[in-house]
Amino acid sequence: MRDFFHTVKFKVLMALVVVLAGVMTYAAANGRLTAAPQELLGAIAVPFQKMATAITNKSEAFVNKYISIDKVMDENEALKKEISEMRAKMTDYDAMKAENEQLRKAWGILEENPSYEVVNANVIGRDPLEKYYSFTIDKGTRHGIKVKDCVIGSNGIVGRVIEVGPNYAKVSTILDPSVSIGAIVSRTRDNGLIGGDAELALDKKCTMTLLARDTLAAPGDRITTTGLGGVFPKNLIVGTVEEILPETSGTSMYAVIEPIEDIESIKMVMVITDFDQ
Amino acid sequence: MDSRKRKLTVAAKHTCYILLMLLGYVLQTTPGLFTLWGIKPIWVVPLAVVISAYEGEYIGALYGMLAGLFWELAAGRIIGSFSVMMILLCFLTGVSIALYLRRTVLNLSLLSGFCLLLIGSADFVFSYWLQGYGAVSGVYFRQVLPTVIYSGACTFINVWLVKRIHAKFVYEDA
């Protein structure tokens, strides 16, 4: 065993350790996660990941038909109840619709922006130790995706691109504490910042901080983006308020937000590669 | 002729190991696969540990580096952060098996779990605790530890596969 430390093999191992340490330092200093070797690994592995994800999704759909029948029946009963409640509310609908139209004109809320350039992508990779439910998608620089591009689902915002290769990209979700999005409570027009919290992220929730102490925001209120900062377009739905709590400083409030998208299970996303600011 | 046959046998064996590593990476990252209560197993690390147990400390260290590179790519960590630790741990695993431990499923499962615990704990310290985020202990007890236990428990599959490959591609001099 002692002789091993004098062999060429040991020197090769030490050289590899030194090279990796150097590459790690370089990547960290430049704010990057990956370097050329990993981009090559990623390019090779992505086709296999896409195939495995497709097979898994099909199998899951097939099996869920049979194992989720109880859930489907419960959901059916709940939906019937909801329909009857909604019928009772229909009488107020016309009045609320008219009021909503007036409010839209008064505040100048824009309709959904047709100028977005989007790239559709599938979620092909989620690691067990991935931070804050981040994931990998199957599109990259070849499809026009860049770092910091906004990622949305069919209902609202999901996160942003933090690393991109030729045919893949890594997406950091809104549950990440390092993400900061200017947002507004739709009903009360209170401004705040959407960000993640390490503990709340385990329950797939995030926070909206810097709310005024006398905020009128309440559970159920919808949160949308303000577009400030230029990374995230305006009027994208973030989620709904779950509860309002005081900050530890006592000078402001923060809201626990339930994201509109199912961050843990989302399978298809859209990357906004360009939009009018 | 014997030398050529020997080289081909070795090349075939390592091709199988590399494909197995790629398969492990794909299984580890495919959304929803093998997920229990939101926890997924890590496949590449136990695989590298088992390979080092069967092939020795030097080869094991190299496969440890490969496993680390794959894991960094999957988990979005800085390149080198897992690879350097994996080189060291797989090297020590190979030495331990050669000198002290028997190559049993239980020992390899425990070694895999130990390696994952070390790396997972180091990653938790650098990625969460030192970042200054409040109340991060939940991440360790609800994500890191269950992942370590689940991955260690699945090591027997890697042992079975590597054992078969190792036995299949043994070259014996005439």
XYZ file of C-alpha atoms in Angstrom, chain A:
277
model
C 0.000 0.000 0.000
C 2.777 2.427 0.865
C 4.336 1.721 -2.543
C 1.145 2.967 -4.235
C 1.964 6.505 -3.145
C 5.151 6.338 -5.232
C 3.480 5.054 -8.383
C 2.446 6.888 -11.543
C -1.198 6.046 -10.841
C -1.155 8.001 -7.594
C 0.442 10.974 -9.345
C -2.240 10.833 -12.035
C -4.951 10.890 -9.338
C -3.321 13.856 -7.625
C -3.072 15.672 -10.958
C -6.786 15.065 -11.560
C -7.634 16.424 -8.104
C -5.557 19.546 -8.738
C -7.129 20.093 -12.178
C -10.661 19.645 -10.798
C -9.914 22.034 -7.924
C -8.627 24.585 -10.417
C -11.668 24.216 -12.679
C -13.956 24.493 -9.634
C -12.237 27.712 -8.534
C -12.451 29.146 -12.047
C -16.138 28.236 -12.388
C -16.958 29.689 -8.956
C -15.019 32.900 -9.673
C -16.869 33.407 -12.953
C -20.310 32.713 -11.472
C -20.768 29.583 -13.557
C -21.816 26.120 -12.503
C -20.448 24.092 -15.364
C -17.470 24.091 -17.660
C -16.744 22.422 -20.991
C -16.481 18.831 -19.638
C -19.887 19.052 -18.033
C -21.466 20.703 -21.075
C -20.171 17.761 -23.090
C -21.581 15.292 -20.533
C -24.867 17.165 -20.577
C -25.068 17.120 -24.377
C -24.457 13.356 -24.387
C -26.879 12.556 -21.574
C -29.832 14.737 -22.648
C -31.173 12.399 -25.387
C -31.227 9.505 -22.899
C -32.949 11.696 -20.314
C -35.617 12.713 -22.828
C -36.271 9.083 -23.711
C -36.442 7.987 -20.075
C -38.781 10.883 -19.209
C -41.112 10.045 -22.107
C -41.285 6.383 -21.070
C -41.887 7.306 -17.417
C -44.647 9.796 -18.262
C -46.494 7.266 -20.410
C -46.190 4.553 -17.763
C -47.346 6.939 -15.044
C -50.437 7.926 -17.061
C -51.317 4.279 -17.655
C -50.919 3.231 -14.028
C -52.689 6.302 -12.613
C -55.906 5.294 -14.389
C -56.169 2.264 -12.135
C -54.629 3.347 -8.845
C -56.232 6.790 -8.662
C -59.873 5.763 -9.202
C -60.774 6.641 -5.596
C -59.250 10.082 -5.994
C -61.153 10.576 -9.257
C -64.455 9.691 -7.570
C -63.775 12.064 -4.652
C -62.795 14.809 -7.082
C -66.024 14.209 -8.990
C -68.100 14.747 -5.846
C -66.149 17.885 -4.946
C -66.601 19.306 -8.448
C -70.357 18.686 -8.348
C -70.539 20.620 -5.090
C -68.449 23.433 -6.541
C -70.694 23.693 -9.604
C -73.772 24.136 -7.455
C -72.013 26.884 -5.430
C -70.911 28.624 -8.612
C -74.449 28.587 -9.949
C -75.520 30.474 -6.840
C -72.841 33.108 -7.459
C -73.742 33.576 -11.126
C -76.240 36.302 -10.259
C -73.359 38.525 -9.084
C -71.178 37.699 -12.074
C -72.459 40.364 -14.463
C -72.055 43.142 -11.934
C -68.541 42.045 -11.040
C -67.582 41.753 -14.687
C -68.619 45.305 -15.418
C -66.741 46.569 -12.360
C -63.672 44.639 -13.418
C -63.727 46.238 -16.861
C -63.857 49.685 -15.295
C -60.983 48.861 -12.974
C -58.878 47.564 -15.848
C -59.345 50.849 -17.747
C -58.748 52.881 -14.621
C -55.460 51.200 -13.704
C -54.245 50.650 -17.313
C -53.714 46.903 -16.868
C -52.468 45.496 -20.133
C -53.965 42.506 -21.812
C -51.749 39.482 -22.227
C -48.789 40.600 -24.330
C -48.729 39.047 -27.795
C -45.142 40.188 -28.326
C -43.617 37.359 -26.234
C -41.213 35.074 -28.065
C -41.446 31.681 -26.401
C -39.718 28.328 -26.682
C -41.624 25.266 -25.475
C -39.597 22.815 -23.423
C -40.031 19.594 -21.470
C -38.680 18.949 -17.996
C -36.241 16.064 -18.402
C -34.202 16.077 -15.222
C -34.682 16.539 -11.502
C -31.889 15.458 -9.155
C -32.681 14.141 -5.644
C -30.565 16.899 -4.097
C -31.644 19.606 -6.494
C -32.066 22.851 -4.608
C -35.563 24.302 -4.365
C -37.042 21.943 -6.965
C -34.826 23.245 -9.752
C -34.893 21.202 -12.930
C -33.353 20.666 -16.344
C -35.186 21.267 -19.621
C -34.446 19.865 -23.053
C -33.793 23.127 -24.905
C -30.667 25.286 -24.858
C -28.621 27.844 -26.751
C -29.422 26.143 -30.039
C -33.084 27.122 -29.471
C -32.348 30.698 -28.514
C -32.403 30.292 -24.740
C -30.078 32.458 -22.650
C -29.204 32.761 -18.973
C -31.830 34.768 -17.001
C -34.637 34.027 -19.479
C -37.981 33.796 -17.719
C -39.640 30.364 -17.502
C -43.425 30.072 -17.246
C -46.020 27.333 -17.163
C -49.517 27.342 -18.588
C -50.827 29.290 -15.569
C -47.989 31.507 -14.452
C -44.382 31.977 -13.550
C -42.078 29.089 -12.673
C -38.563 30.531 -12.491
C -35.629 31.572 -14.637
C -32.748 30.006 -16.525
C -29.484 29.947 -14.553
C -27.266 27.792 -16.731
C -27.541 26.858 -20.395
C -25.809 24.378 -22.691
C -26.277 23.640 -26.348
C -29.322 21.366 -25.872
C -30.259 21.758 -22.205
C -30.812 24.450 -19.612
C -31.054 24.491 -15.839
C -33.968 26.381 -14.340
C -34.024 27.865 -10.849
C -37.552 28.158 -9.487
C -39.250 30.981 -7.612
C -38.773 28.915 -4.425
C -35.049 29.754 -4.518
C -34.098 32.436 -1.938
C -31.679 33.967 -4.441
C -34.515 34.756 -6.853
C -36.028 38.211 -6.427
C -39.094 39.263 -8.434
C -40.950 42.540 -8.233
C -44.598 41.694 -7.611
C -47.901 43.279 -6.763
C -51.083 42.164 -5.018
C -53.683 42.417 -7.782
C -56.572 43.488 -5.556
C -54.892 45.995 -3.226
C -51.977 47.100 -5.484
C -49.459 46.535 -2.654
C -45.918 46.171 -3.964
C -43.442 43.643 -2.671
C -40.650 41.238 -3.577
C -41.172 37.580 -4.299
C -38.398 35.350 -3.011
C -37.839 31.892 -1.665
C -37.449 30.651 1.872
C -35.431 27.520 2.632
C -37.996 26.129 5.065
C -41.139 27.107 3.147
C -39.608 25.693 -0.055
C -39.958 22.190 1.392
C -43.743 22.818 1.368
C -43.457 24.339 -2.113
C -44.260 27.852 -0.975
C -42.457 31.173 -1.278
C -42.743 34.613 0.295
C -43.634 38.128 -0.705
C -41.734 40.527 1.503
C -41.672 44.304 2.059
C -45.428 44.611 2.413
C -46.527 47.659 4.328
C -47.573 47.201 7.965
C -51.080 48.410 7.125
C -51.407 46.247 4.016
C -54.926 45.187 3.092
C -53.733 42.045 1.324
C -55.591 38.947 2.481
C -55.474 35.186 1.945
C -56.696 34.317 -1.526
C -55.383 37.463 -3.194
C -53.632 36.959 -6.478
C -49.996 38.049 -6.963
C -48.666 39.174 -10.340
C -45.305 40.446 -11.551
C -44.626 44.140 -11.993
C -42.024 43.803 -14.740
C -39.571 45.997 -12.851
C -35.971 44.909 -13.363
C -36.592 43.727 -16.906
C -36.061 40.006 -16.245
C -39.676 38.973 -15.727
C -42.425 40.409 -17.943
C -45.289 42.294 -16.395
C -48.628 40.770 -15.294
C -47.491 37.183 -15.046
C -49.333 35.349 -12.283
C -47.057 34.267 -9.439
C -49.527 32.673 -7.050
C -52.033 33.362 -4.298
C -51.611 34.641 -0.773
C -51.911 31.937 1.877
C -51.306 34.027 4.974
C -49.948 37.430 6.041
C -47.397 37.525 8.833
C -45.264 40.238 10.451
C -41.548 40.387 9.683
C -39.197 39.802 12.601
C -38.237 43.470 12.458
C -41.868 44.439 12.982
C -41.647 47.273 10.445
C -43.251 45.419 7.564
C -45.288 42.350 6.735
C -44.690 39.396 4.499
C -47.048 37.010 2.763
C -46.687 33.270 2.343
C -47.433 32.601 -1.305
C -48.674 29.389 -2.851
C -47.312 29.376 -6.429
C -49.908 29.058 -9.163
C -47.850 26.334 -10.819
C -47.098 22.932 -9.296
C -43.342 23.501 -9.116
C -42.535 19.955 -7.986
C -44.417 18.132 -10.739
C -44.497 20.482 -13.696
C -43.627 18.650 -16.902
C -43.893 21.235 -19.676
C -42.755 24.855 -19.563
C -42.264 27.817 -21.870
C -39.145 29.955 -21.912
C -39.708 33.609 -22.809
C -36.658 34.449 -24.864
C -37.776 37.981 -25.725
C -40.527 40.407 -24.792
C -41.329 44.097 -25.028
C -40.397 45.749 -21.748
